[in-house]
């Protein structure tokens, strides 16, 4: 009996690091947004539903964070995030963030400028989605299309 209790306890203690990792192994995205922005909240929900932990901070001036993170003004949107040393601007899909983290390209980050309808957080049931590009941007402001999304 005591041996069985000891074995169960040993198994539980051995599993503790695994259980602790399971709770904390989600990549963390810091998001800077306006307190009144609904689409920002929906984008955060999209990220959480796709395996990210999000630390959202309501700030009075998101432009200051874009400047600090090196996001070119032309790519500005309603919220700015950061993960793994990269900046995220606008409604960047979670799949593209995961790809960014896996590939680790030499870049400042990803942006979806212009808040296109149909991008994560900008979906409206029954409404068509616009075509849009996820842009990979460099420190010098140059961009390349990281992924294109067709209109639906």
PDB file of C-alpha atoms in Angstrom:
ATOM      1  CA  UNK A   1       0.000   0.000   0.000  1.00  0.00           C
ATOM      2  CA  UNK A   2       2.729   2.470   0.974  1.00  0.00           C
ATOM      3  CA  UNK A   3       4.715   1.500  -2.104  1.00  0.00           C
ATOM      4  CA  UNK A   4       1.692   2.247  -4.338  1.00  0.00           C
ATOM      5  CA  UNK A   5       1.209   5.663  -2.699  1.00  0.00           C
ATOM      6  CA  UNK A   6       4.904   6.399  -3.086  1.00  0.00           C
ATOM      7  CA  UNK A   7       4.854   5.438  -6.792  1.00  0.00           C
ATOM      8  CA  UNK A   8       1.800   7.617  -7.469  1.00  0.00           C
ATOM      9  CA  UNK A   9       3.423  10.549  -5.700  1.00  0.00           C
ATOM     10  CA  UNK A  10       6.670  10.041  -7.635  1.00  0.00           C
ATOM     11  CA  UNK A  11       4.766   9.949 -10.936  1.00  0.00           C
ATOM     12  CA  UNK A  12       2.892  13.132 -10.057  1.00  0.00           C
ATOM     13  CA  UNK A  13       6.051  14.949  -9.013  1.00  0.00           C
ATOM     14  CA  UNK A  14       7.771  13.765 -12.208  1.00  0.00           C
ATOM     15  CA  UNK A  15       4.889  15.128 -14.282  1.00  0.00           C
ATOM     16  CA  UNK A  16       4.917  18.526 -12.574  1.00  0.00           C
ATOM     17  CA  UNK A  17       7.512  20.148 -14.887  1.00  0.00           C
ATOM     18  CA  UNK A  18       5.529  18.932 -17.901  1.00  0.00           C
ATOM     19  CA  UNK A  19       2.296  20.289 -16.451  1.00  0.00           C
ATOM     20  CA  UNK A  20       3.956  23.609 -15.679  1.00  0.00           C
ATOM     21  CA  UNK A  21       5.330  23.834 -19.232  1.00  0.00           C
ATOM     22  CA  UNK A  22       1.928  23.107 -20.693  1.00  0.00           C
ATOM     23  CA  UNK A  23       0.556  26.185 -18.968  1.00  0.00           C
ATOM     24  CA  UNK A  24       3.359  28.539 -20.008  1.00  0.00           C
ATOM     25  CA  UNK A  25       4.598  27.352 -23.382  1.00  0.00           C
ATOM     26  CA  UNK A  26       2.345  29.639 -25.415  1.00  0.00           C
ATOM     27  CA  UNK A  27       4.199  32.369 -27.281  1.00  0.00           C
ATOM     28  CA  UNK A  28       3.453  35.773 -25.767  1.00  0.00           C
ATOM     29  CA  UNK A  29       2.446  38.780 -27.858  1.00  0.00           C
ATOM     30  CA  UNK A  30       2.501  42.227 -26.259  1.00  0.00           C
ATOM     31  CA  UNK A  31      -0.247  44.379 -27.801  1.00  0.00           C
ATOM     32  CA  UNK A  32      -0.570  48.155 -27.510  1.00  0.00           C
ATOM     33  CA  UNK A  33      -4.055  49.411 -28.367  1.00  0.00           C
ATOM     34  CA  UNK A  34      -6.695  52.014 -27.697  1.00  0.00           C
ATOM     35  CA  UNK A  35      -9.122  51.211 -24.869  1.00  0.00           C
ATOM     36  CA  UNK A  36     -12.114  51.795 -27.137  1.00  0.00           C
ATOM     37  CA  UNK A  37     -11.065  49.756 -30.170  1.00  0.00           C
ATOM     38  CA  UNK A  38     -13.364  46.798 -30.835  1.00  0.00           C
ATOM     39  CA  UNK A  39     -11.458  45.350 -33.771  1.00  0.00           C
ATOM     40  CA  UNK A  40      -8.292  45.233 -31.650  1.00  0.00           C
ATOM     41  CA  UNK A  41     -10.130  43.091 -29.129  1.00  0.00           C
ATOM     42  CA  UNK A  42     -11.321  40.784 -31.902  1.00  0.00           C
ATOM     43  CA  UNK A  43      -7.764  40.462 -33.247  1.00  0.00           C
ATOM     44  CA  UNK A  44      -6.575  39.546 -29.747  1.00  0.00           C
ATOM     45  CA  UNK A  45      -9.296  36.879 -29.542  1.00  0.00           C
ATOM     46  CA  UNK A  46      -8.093  35.526 -32.915  1.00  0.00           C
ATOM     47  CA  UNK A  47      -4.538  35.280 -31.564  1.00  0.00           C
ATOM     48  CA  UNK A  48      -5.669  33.546 -28.373  1.00  0.00           C
ATOM     49  CA  UNK A  49      -7.802  31.078 -30.340  1.00  0.00           C
ATOM     50  CA  UNK A  50      -4.669  30.234 -32.345  1.00  0.00           C
ATOM     51  CA  UNK A  51      -2.406  29.427 -29.404  1.00  0.00           C
ATOM     52  CA  UNK A  52      -0.914  32.757 -28.392  1.00  0.00           C
ATOM     53  CA  UNK A  53      -0.951  34.353 -24.966  1.00  0.00           C
ATOM     54  CA  UNK A  54      -1.658  38.065 -25.266  1.00  0.00           C
ATOM     55  CA  UNK A  55      -0.718  40.814 -22.843  1.00  0.00           C
ATOM     56  CA  UNK A  56      -2.840  43.726 -24.004  1.00  0.00           C
ATOM     57  CA  UNK A  57      -2.139  47.241 -22.809  1.00  0.00           C
ATOM     58  CA  UNK A  58      -4.471  50.151 -23.407  1.00  0.00           C
ATOM     59  CA  UNK A  59      -2.355  53.162 -24.272  1.00  0.00           C
ATOM     60  CA  UNK A  60      -3.275  56.759 -25.133  1.00  0.00           C
ATOM     61  CA  UNK A  61      -0.987  56.926 -28.183  1.00  0.00           C
ATOM     62  CA  UNK A  62      -0.285  53.822 -30.266  1.00  0.00           C
ATOM     63  CA  UNK A  63       1.836  55.860 -32.706  1.00  0.00           C
ATOM     64  CA  UNK A  64       4.547  56.166 -30.061  1.00  0.00           C
ATOM     65  CA  UNK A  65       4.854  52.360 -29.962  1.00  0.00           C
ATOM     66  CA  UNK A  66       5.026  52.141 -33.764  1.00  0.00           C
ATOM     67  CA  UNK A  67       7.874  54.642 -33.732  1.00  0.00           C
ATOM     68  CA  UNK A  68       9.682  52.835 -30.901  1.00  0.00           C
ATOM     69  CA  UNK A  69       9.376  49.478 -32.709  1.00  0.00           C
ATOM     70  CA  UNK A  70      10.463  50.832 -36.097  1.00  0.00           C
ATOM     71  CA  UNK A  71       7.158  50.452 -37.928  1.00  0.00           C
ATOM     72  CA  UNK A  72       7.125  52.766 -40.970  1.00  0.00           C
ATOM     73  CA  UNK A  73       4.366  55.407 -40.669  1.00  0.00           C
ATOM     74  CA  UNK A  74       2.804  54.298 -43.978  1.00  0.00           C
ATOM     75  CA  UNK A  75       2.094  50.869 -42.470  1.00  0.00           C
ATOM     76  CA  UNK A  76       0.322  52.227 -39.382  1.00  0.00           C
ATOM     77  CA  UNK A  77      -2.925  50.708 -38.213  1.00  0.00           C
ATOM     78  CA  UNK A  78      -4.992  50.677 -35.036  1.00  0.00           C
ATOM     79  CA  UNK A  79      -2.781  48.489 -32.837  1.00  0.00           C
ATOM     80  CA  UNK A  80       0.818  47.399 -32.568  1.00  0.00           C
ATOM     81  CA  UNK A  81       2.275  44.232 -31.119  1.00  0.00           C
ATOM     82  CA  UNK A  82       5.618  42.636 -30.517  1.00  0.00           C
ATOM     83  CA  UNK A  83       6.824  39.052 -30.263  1.00  0.00           C
ATOM     84  CA  UNK A  84      10.249  37.452 -30.488  1.00  0.00           C
ATOM     85  CA  UNK A  85      11.929  40.738 -31.370  1.00  0.00           C
ATOM     86  CA  UNK A  86       9.502  41.428 -34.232  1.00  0.00           C
ATOM     87  CA  UNK A  87       6.885  44.159 -34.520  1.00  0.00           C
ATOM     88  CA  UNK A  88       3.336  43.326 -35.609  1.00  0.00           C
ATOM     89  CA  UNK A  89       1.224  46.106 -37.064  1.00  0.00           C
ATOM     90  CA  UNK A  90      -2.472  45.790 -37.746  1.00  0.00           C
ATOM     91  CA  UNK A  91      -4.554  42.678 -38.315  1.00  0.00           C
ATOM     92  CA  UNK A  92      -1.788  40.160 -39.010  1.00  0.00           C
ATOM     93  CA  UNK A  93      -3.147  36.580 -39.156  1.00  0.00           C
ATOM     94  CA  UNK A  94      -1.863  34.173 -36.512  1.00  0.00           C
ATOM     95  CA  UNK A  95      -0.653  31.728 -39.182  1.00  0.00           C
ATOM     96  CA  UNK A  96       1.710  34.369 -40.572  1.00  0.00           C
ATOM     97  CA  UNK A  97       3.029  35.182 -37.095  1.00  0.00           C
ATOM     98  CA  UNK A  98       3.755  31.488 -36.539  1.00  0.00           C
ATOM     99  CA  UNK A  99       5.546  31.323 -39.886  1.00  0.00           C
ATOM    100  CA  UNK A 100       7.573  34.437 -38.975  1.00  0.00           C
ATOM    101  CA  UNK A 101       8.666  32.859 -35.697  1.00  0.00           C
ATOM    102  CA  UNK A 102       9.582  29.583 -37.406  1.00  0.00           C
ATOM    103  CA  UNK A 103      11.508  31.132 -40.311  1.00  0.00           C
ATOM    104  CA  UNK A 104      13.098  34.019 -38.363  1.00  0.00           C
ATOM    105  CA  UNK A 105      13.761  36.256 -41.386  1.00  0.00           C
ATOM    106  CA  UNK A 106      15.984  39.313 -41.104  1.00  0.00           C
ATOM    107  CA  UNK A 107      13.277  41.948 -40.759  1.00  0.00           C
ATOM    108  CA  UNK A 108      11.620  44.358 -38.336  1.00  0.00           C
ATOM    109  CA  UNK A 109       8.212  42.696 -38.555  1.00  0.00           C
ATOM    110  CA  UNK A 110       4.906  42.134 -40.287  1.00  0.00           C
ATOM    111  CA  UNK A 111       2.143  44.583 -41.119  1.00  0.00           C
ATOM    112  CA  UNK A 112      -1.351  44.579 -42.549  1.00  0.00           C
ATOM    113  CA  UNK A 113      -1.951  48.254 -43.269  1.00  0.00           C
ATOM    114  CA  UNK A 114      -5.337  49.789 -43.886  1.00  0.00           C
ATOM    115  CA  UNK A 115      -7.537  47.529 -41.737  1.00  0.00           C
ATOM    116  CA  UNK A 116      -8.890  45.443 -44.657  1.00  0.00           C
ATOM    117  CA  UNK A 117     -12.313  43.863 -44.253  1.00  0.00           C
ATOM    118  CA  UNK A 118     -12.029  40.125 -43.696  1.00  0.00           C
ATOM    119  CA  UNK A 119      -8.631  40.241 -41.997  1.00  0.00           C
ATOM    120  CA  UNK A 120      -8.581  38.786 -38.450  1.00  0.00           C
ATOM    121  CA  UNK A 121     -10.618  41.087 -36.235  1.00  0.00           C
ATOM    122  CA  UNK A 122     -12.213  42.826 -39.217  1.00  0.00           C
ATOM    123  CA  UNK A 123     -14.610  40.055 -40.215  1.00  0.00           C
ATOM    124  CA  UNK A 124     -18.280  40.942 -40.622  1.00  0.00           C
ATOM    125  CA  UNK A 125     -20.606  37.947 -41.030  1.00  0.00           C
ATOM    126  CA  UNK A 126     -22.260  37.966 -44.421  1.00  0.00           C
ATOM    127  CA  UNK A 127     -19.945  40.663 -45.789  1.00  0.00           C
ATOM    128  CA  UNK A 128     -17.296  39.991 -48.452  1.00  0.00           C
ATOM    129  CA  UNK A 129     -13.635  39.997 -47.477  1.00  0.00           C
ATOM    130  CA  UNK A 130     -11.197  42.315 -49.253  1.00  0.00           C
ATOM    131  CA  UNK A 131      -7.987  41.079 -50.815  1.00  0.00           C
ATOM    132  CA  UNK A 132      -4.990  42.133 -48.738  1.00  0.00           C
ATOM    133  CA  UNK A 133      -1.300  41.559 -48.279  1.00  0.00           C
ATOM    134  CA  UNK A 134       0.712  40.784 -45.184  1.00  0.00           C
ATOM    135  CA  UNK A 135       3.905  42.778 -45.607  1.00  0.00           C
ATOM    136  CA  UNK A 136       7.340  41.918 -44.251  1.00  0.00           C
ATOM    137  CA  UNK A 137       9.097  45.196 -43.502  1.00  0.00           C
ATOM    138  CA  UNK A 138      12.739  46.058 -42.990  1.00  0.00           C
ATOM    139  CA  UNK A 139      14.421  48.651 -40.795  1.00  0.00           C
ATOM    140  CA  UNK A 140      14.846  50.906 -43.852  1.00  0.00           C
ATOM    141  CA  UNK A 141      11.096  50.802 -44.532  1.00  0.00           C
ATOM    142  CA  UNK A 142      11.282  48.508 -47.561  1.00  0.00           C
ATOM    143  CA  UNK A 143       8.516  45.917 -47.769  1.00  0.00           C
ATOM    144  CA  UNK A 144       7.898  42.630 -49.520  1.00  0.00           C
ATOM    145  CA  UNK A 145       4.682  40.653 -49.710  1.00  0.00           C
ATOM    146  CA  UNK A 146       4.930  37.897 -47.117  1.00  0.00           C
ATOM    147  CA  UNK A 147       1.531  36.444 -47.980  1.00  0.00           C
ATOM    148  CA  UNK A 148      -1.386  37.491 -50.165  1.00  0.00           C
ATOM    149  CA  UNK A 149      -5.000  36.841 -49.184  1.00  0.00           C
ATOM    150  CA  UNK A 150      -7.550  36.816 -51.984  1.00  0.00           C
ATOM    151  CA  UNK A 151     -10.927  38.520 -51.753  1.00  0.00           C
ATOM    152  CA  UNK A 152     -13.802  36.275 -50.767  1.00  0.00           C
TER     153      UNK A 152
END
